[in-house]
mmCIF file of C-alpha atoms and ligand atoms in Angstrom:
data_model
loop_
_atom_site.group_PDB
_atom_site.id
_atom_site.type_symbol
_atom_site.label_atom_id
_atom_site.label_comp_id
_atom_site.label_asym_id
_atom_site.label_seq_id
_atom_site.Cartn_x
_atom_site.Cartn_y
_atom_site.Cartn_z
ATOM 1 C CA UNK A 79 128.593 111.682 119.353
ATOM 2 C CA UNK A 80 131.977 111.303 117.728
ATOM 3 C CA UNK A 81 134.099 113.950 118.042
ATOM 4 C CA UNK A 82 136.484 114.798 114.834
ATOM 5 C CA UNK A 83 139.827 116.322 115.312
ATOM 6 C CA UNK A 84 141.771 116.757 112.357
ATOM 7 C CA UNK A 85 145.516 118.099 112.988
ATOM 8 C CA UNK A 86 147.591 120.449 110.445
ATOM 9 C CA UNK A 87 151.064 121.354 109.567
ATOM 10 C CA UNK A 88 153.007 122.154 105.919
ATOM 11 C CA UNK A 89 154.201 118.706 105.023
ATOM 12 C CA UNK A 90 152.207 116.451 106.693
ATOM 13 C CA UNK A 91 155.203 114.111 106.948
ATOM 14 C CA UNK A 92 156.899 115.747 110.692
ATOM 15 C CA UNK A 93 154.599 117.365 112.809
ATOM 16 C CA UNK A 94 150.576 116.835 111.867
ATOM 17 C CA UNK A 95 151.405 113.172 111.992
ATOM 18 C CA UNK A 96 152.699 112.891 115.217
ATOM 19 C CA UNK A 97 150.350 115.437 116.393
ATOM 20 C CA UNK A 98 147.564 112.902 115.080
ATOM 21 C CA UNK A 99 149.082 109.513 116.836
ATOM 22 C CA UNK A 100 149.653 111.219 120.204
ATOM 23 C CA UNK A 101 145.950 113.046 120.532
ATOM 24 C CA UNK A 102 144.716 109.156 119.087
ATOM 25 C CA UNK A 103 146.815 107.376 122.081
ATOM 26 C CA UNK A 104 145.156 109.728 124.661
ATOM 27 C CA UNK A 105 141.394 109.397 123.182
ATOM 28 C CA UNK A 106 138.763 106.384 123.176
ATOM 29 C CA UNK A 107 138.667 105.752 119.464
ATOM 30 C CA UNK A 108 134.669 105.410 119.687
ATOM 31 C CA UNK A 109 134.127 109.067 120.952
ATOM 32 C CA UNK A 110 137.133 110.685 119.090
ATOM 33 C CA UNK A 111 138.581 110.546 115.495
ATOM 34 C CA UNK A 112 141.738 111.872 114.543
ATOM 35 C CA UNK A 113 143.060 112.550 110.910
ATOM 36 C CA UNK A 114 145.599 114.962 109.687
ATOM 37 C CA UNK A 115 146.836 116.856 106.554
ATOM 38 C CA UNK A 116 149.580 119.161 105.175
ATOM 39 C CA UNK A 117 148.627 122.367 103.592
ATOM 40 C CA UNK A 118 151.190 121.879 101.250
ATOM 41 C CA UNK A 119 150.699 119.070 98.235
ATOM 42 C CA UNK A 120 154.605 117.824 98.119
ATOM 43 C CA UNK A 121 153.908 114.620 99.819
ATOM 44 C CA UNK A 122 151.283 113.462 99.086
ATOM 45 C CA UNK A 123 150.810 109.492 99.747
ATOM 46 C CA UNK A 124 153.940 109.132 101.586
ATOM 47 C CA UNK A 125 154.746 107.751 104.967
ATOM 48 C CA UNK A 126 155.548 110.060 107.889
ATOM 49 C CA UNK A 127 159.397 111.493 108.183
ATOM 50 C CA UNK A 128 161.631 108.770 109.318
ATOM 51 C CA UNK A 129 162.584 111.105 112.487
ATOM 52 C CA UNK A 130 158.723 111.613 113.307
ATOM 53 C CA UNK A 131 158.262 107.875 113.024
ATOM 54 C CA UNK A 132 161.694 107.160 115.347
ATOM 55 C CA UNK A 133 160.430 109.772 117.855
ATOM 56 C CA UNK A 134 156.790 108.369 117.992
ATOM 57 C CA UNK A 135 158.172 104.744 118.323
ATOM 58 C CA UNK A 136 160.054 105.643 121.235
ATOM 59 C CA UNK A 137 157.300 106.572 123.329
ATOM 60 C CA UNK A 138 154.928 103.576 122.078
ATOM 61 C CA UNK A 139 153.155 105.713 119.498
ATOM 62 C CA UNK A 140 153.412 104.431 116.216
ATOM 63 C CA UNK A 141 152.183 106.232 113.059
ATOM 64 C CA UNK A 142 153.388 103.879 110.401
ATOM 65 C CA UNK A 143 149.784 103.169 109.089
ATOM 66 C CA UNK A 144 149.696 106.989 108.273
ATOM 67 C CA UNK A 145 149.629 108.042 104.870
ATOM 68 C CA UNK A 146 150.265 112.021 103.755
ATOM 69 C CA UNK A 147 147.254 114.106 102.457
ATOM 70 C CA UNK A 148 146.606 117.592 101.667
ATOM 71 C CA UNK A 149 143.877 119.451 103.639
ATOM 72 C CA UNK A 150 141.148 120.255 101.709
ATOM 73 C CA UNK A 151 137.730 122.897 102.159
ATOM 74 C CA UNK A 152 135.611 119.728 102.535
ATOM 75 C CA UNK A 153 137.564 119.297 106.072
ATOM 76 C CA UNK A 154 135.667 122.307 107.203
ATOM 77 C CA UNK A 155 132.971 120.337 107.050
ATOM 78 C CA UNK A 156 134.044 117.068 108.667
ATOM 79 C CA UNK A 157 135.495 117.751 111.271
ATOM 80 C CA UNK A 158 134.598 119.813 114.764
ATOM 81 C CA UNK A 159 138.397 120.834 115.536
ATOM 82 C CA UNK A 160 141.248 122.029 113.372
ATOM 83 C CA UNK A 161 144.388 122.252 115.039
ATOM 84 C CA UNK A 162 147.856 124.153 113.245
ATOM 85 C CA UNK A 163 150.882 123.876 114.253
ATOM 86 C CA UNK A 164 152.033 127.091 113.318
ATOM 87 C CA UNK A 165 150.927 130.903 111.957
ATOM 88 C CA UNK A 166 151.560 130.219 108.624
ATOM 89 C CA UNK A 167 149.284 126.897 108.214
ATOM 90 C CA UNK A 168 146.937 129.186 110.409
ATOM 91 C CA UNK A 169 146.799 131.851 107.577
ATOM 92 C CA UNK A 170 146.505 129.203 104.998
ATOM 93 C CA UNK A 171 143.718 127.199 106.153
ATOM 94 C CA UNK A 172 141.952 130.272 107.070
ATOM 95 C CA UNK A 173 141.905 131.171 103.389
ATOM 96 C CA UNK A 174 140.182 128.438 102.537
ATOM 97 C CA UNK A 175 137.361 129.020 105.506
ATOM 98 C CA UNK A 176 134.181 130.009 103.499
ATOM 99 C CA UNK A 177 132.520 131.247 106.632
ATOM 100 C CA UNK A 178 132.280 132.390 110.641
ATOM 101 C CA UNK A 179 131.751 128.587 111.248
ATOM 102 C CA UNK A 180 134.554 126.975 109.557
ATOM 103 C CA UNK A 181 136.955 129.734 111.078
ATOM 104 C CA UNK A 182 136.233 129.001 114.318
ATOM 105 C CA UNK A 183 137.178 125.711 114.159
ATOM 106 C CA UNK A 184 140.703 126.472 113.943
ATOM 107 C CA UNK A 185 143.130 126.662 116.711
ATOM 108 C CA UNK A 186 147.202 127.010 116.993
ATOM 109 C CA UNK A 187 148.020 123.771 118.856
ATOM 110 C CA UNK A 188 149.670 125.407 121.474
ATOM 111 C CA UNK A 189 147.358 128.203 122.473
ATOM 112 C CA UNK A 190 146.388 125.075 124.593
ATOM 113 C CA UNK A 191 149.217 124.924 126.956
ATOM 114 C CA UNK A 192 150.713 127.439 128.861
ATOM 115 C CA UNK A 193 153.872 128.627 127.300
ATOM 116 C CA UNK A 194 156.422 131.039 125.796
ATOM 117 C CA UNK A 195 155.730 130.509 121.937
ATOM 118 C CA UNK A 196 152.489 129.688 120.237
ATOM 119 C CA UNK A 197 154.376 127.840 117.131
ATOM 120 C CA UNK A 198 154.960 123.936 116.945
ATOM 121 C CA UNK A 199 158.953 124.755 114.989
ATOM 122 C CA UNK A 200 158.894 123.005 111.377
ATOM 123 C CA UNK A 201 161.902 119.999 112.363
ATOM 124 C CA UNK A 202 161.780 119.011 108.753
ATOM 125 C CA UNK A 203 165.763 120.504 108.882
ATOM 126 C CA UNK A 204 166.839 120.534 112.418
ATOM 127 C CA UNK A 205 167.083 116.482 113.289
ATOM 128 C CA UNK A 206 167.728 116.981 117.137
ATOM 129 C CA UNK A 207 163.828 118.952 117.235
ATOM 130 C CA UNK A 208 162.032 115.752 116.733
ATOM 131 C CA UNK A 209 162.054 115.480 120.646
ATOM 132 C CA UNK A 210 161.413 118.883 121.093
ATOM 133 C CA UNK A 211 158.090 118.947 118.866
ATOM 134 C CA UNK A 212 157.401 115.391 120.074
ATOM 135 C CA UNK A 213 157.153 116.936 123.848
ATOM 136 C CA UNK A 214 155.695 120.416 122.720
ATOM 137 C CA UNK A 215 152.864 118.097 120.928
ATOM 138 C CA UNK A 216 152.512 115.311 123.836
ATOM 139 C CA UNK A 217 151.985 118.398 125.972
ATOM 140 C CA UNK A 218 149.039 120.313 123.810
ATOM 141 C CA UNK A 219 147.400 117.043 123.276
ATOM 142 C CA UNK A 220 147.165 116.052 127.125
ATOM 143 C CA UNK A 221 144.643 119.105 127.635
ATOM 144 C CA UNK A 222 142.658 118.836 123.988
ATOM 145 C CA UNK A 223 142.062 114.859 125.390
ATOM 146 C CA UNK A 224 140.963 116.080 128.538
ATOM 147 C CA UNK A 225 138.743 119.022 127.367
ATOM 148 C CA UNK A 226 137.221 116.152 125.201
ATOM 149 C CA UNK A 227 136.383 113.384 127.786
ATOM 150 C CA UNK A 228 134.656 116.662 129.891
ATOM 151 C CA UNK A 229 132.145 117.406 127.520
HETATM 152 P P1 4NP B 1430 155.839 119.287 108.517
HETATM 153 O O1 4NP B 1430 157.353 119.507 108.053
HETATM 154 O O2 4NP B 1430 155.064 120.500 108.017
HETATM 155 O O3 4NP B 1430 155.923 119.233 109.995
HETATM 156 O O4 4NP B 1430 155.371 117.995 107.888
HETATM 157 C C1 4NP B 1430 157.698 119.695 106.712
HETATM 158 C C2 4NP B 1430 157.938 118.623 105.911
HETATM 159 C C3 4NP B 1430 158.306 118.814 104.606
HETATM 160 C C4 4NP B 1430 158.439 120.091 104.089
HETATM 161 C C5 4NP B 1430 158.162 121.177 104.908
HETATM 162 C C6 4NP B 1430 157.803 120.979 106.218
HETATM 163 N N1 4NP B 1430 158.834 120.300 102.748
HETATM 164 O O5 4NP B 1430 158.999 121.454 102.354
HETATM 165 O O6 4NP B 1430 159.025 119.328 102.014
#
């Protein structure tokens, strides 16, 4: 069985991308499919952020075939996970949820790891927090991978 993650932020241009090409780096593409999606619509068809690209690229991870879409309710329904990267993409996918079912498929990112803040920070206008999320991400991903390969 395939197991579908799809990843979420605002944009889908800074974080939900990267979020997407680390989890894929970690995962055997046969037993895991990753996607991801912005809640917001101001993108749409564009390449990641520059800065998410430079970041990814750096650590061999590169998200240049990505393209930016908006999440939509039919992504309750494809995938198994739904990760956000912060409250406010929590609260506005959860709007959408139609039922117990959909809602439980999403998850804040980092209520995965073990630390101090549950919110991947929007770097869309901070350009030294590319790193930062990069790492946060990398971090988050590590455990979803391996929480995948032991089921
Ligand atoms: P992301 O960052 O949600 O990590 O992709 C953002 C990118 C663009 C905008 C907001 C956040 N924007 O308002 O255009």
């Amino acid at each position: 069985m395939v197991t579908k993650v799809l990843m979420v932020c605002l944009g889908n241009i800074c974080r939900s991308p990267l979020a997407e090409g680390i989890l894929q780096s970690k995962v055997n593409s046969e037993s895991v499919f990753v996607d991801s999606a912005g809640t917001g619509g101001y993108h749409i068809g564009s390449l990641p952020d520059r800065r998410s690209m430079a970041v990814g690229l750096k650590y061999n991870i590169d998200i240049s075939n990505q393209r930016c879409r908006q999440f939509r309710s039919q992504d309750f329904k494809d995938f198994d996970l739904i990760y956000v990267m912060d409250q406010s993409n929590y609260d506005d996918v959860i709007a959408l949820a139609t039922n117990d079912e959909e809602m439980a498929k999403v998850r804040l990112l980092l209520d995965e790891i073990d630390s101090d803040i549950n919110e991947v920070p929007d770097p869309y206008y901070d350009d030294d927090g590319f790193e930062y999320v990069f790492r946060l991400i990398d971090e988050a991903c590590e455990i979803i991978a391996k929480k995948i390969k032991e089921n």
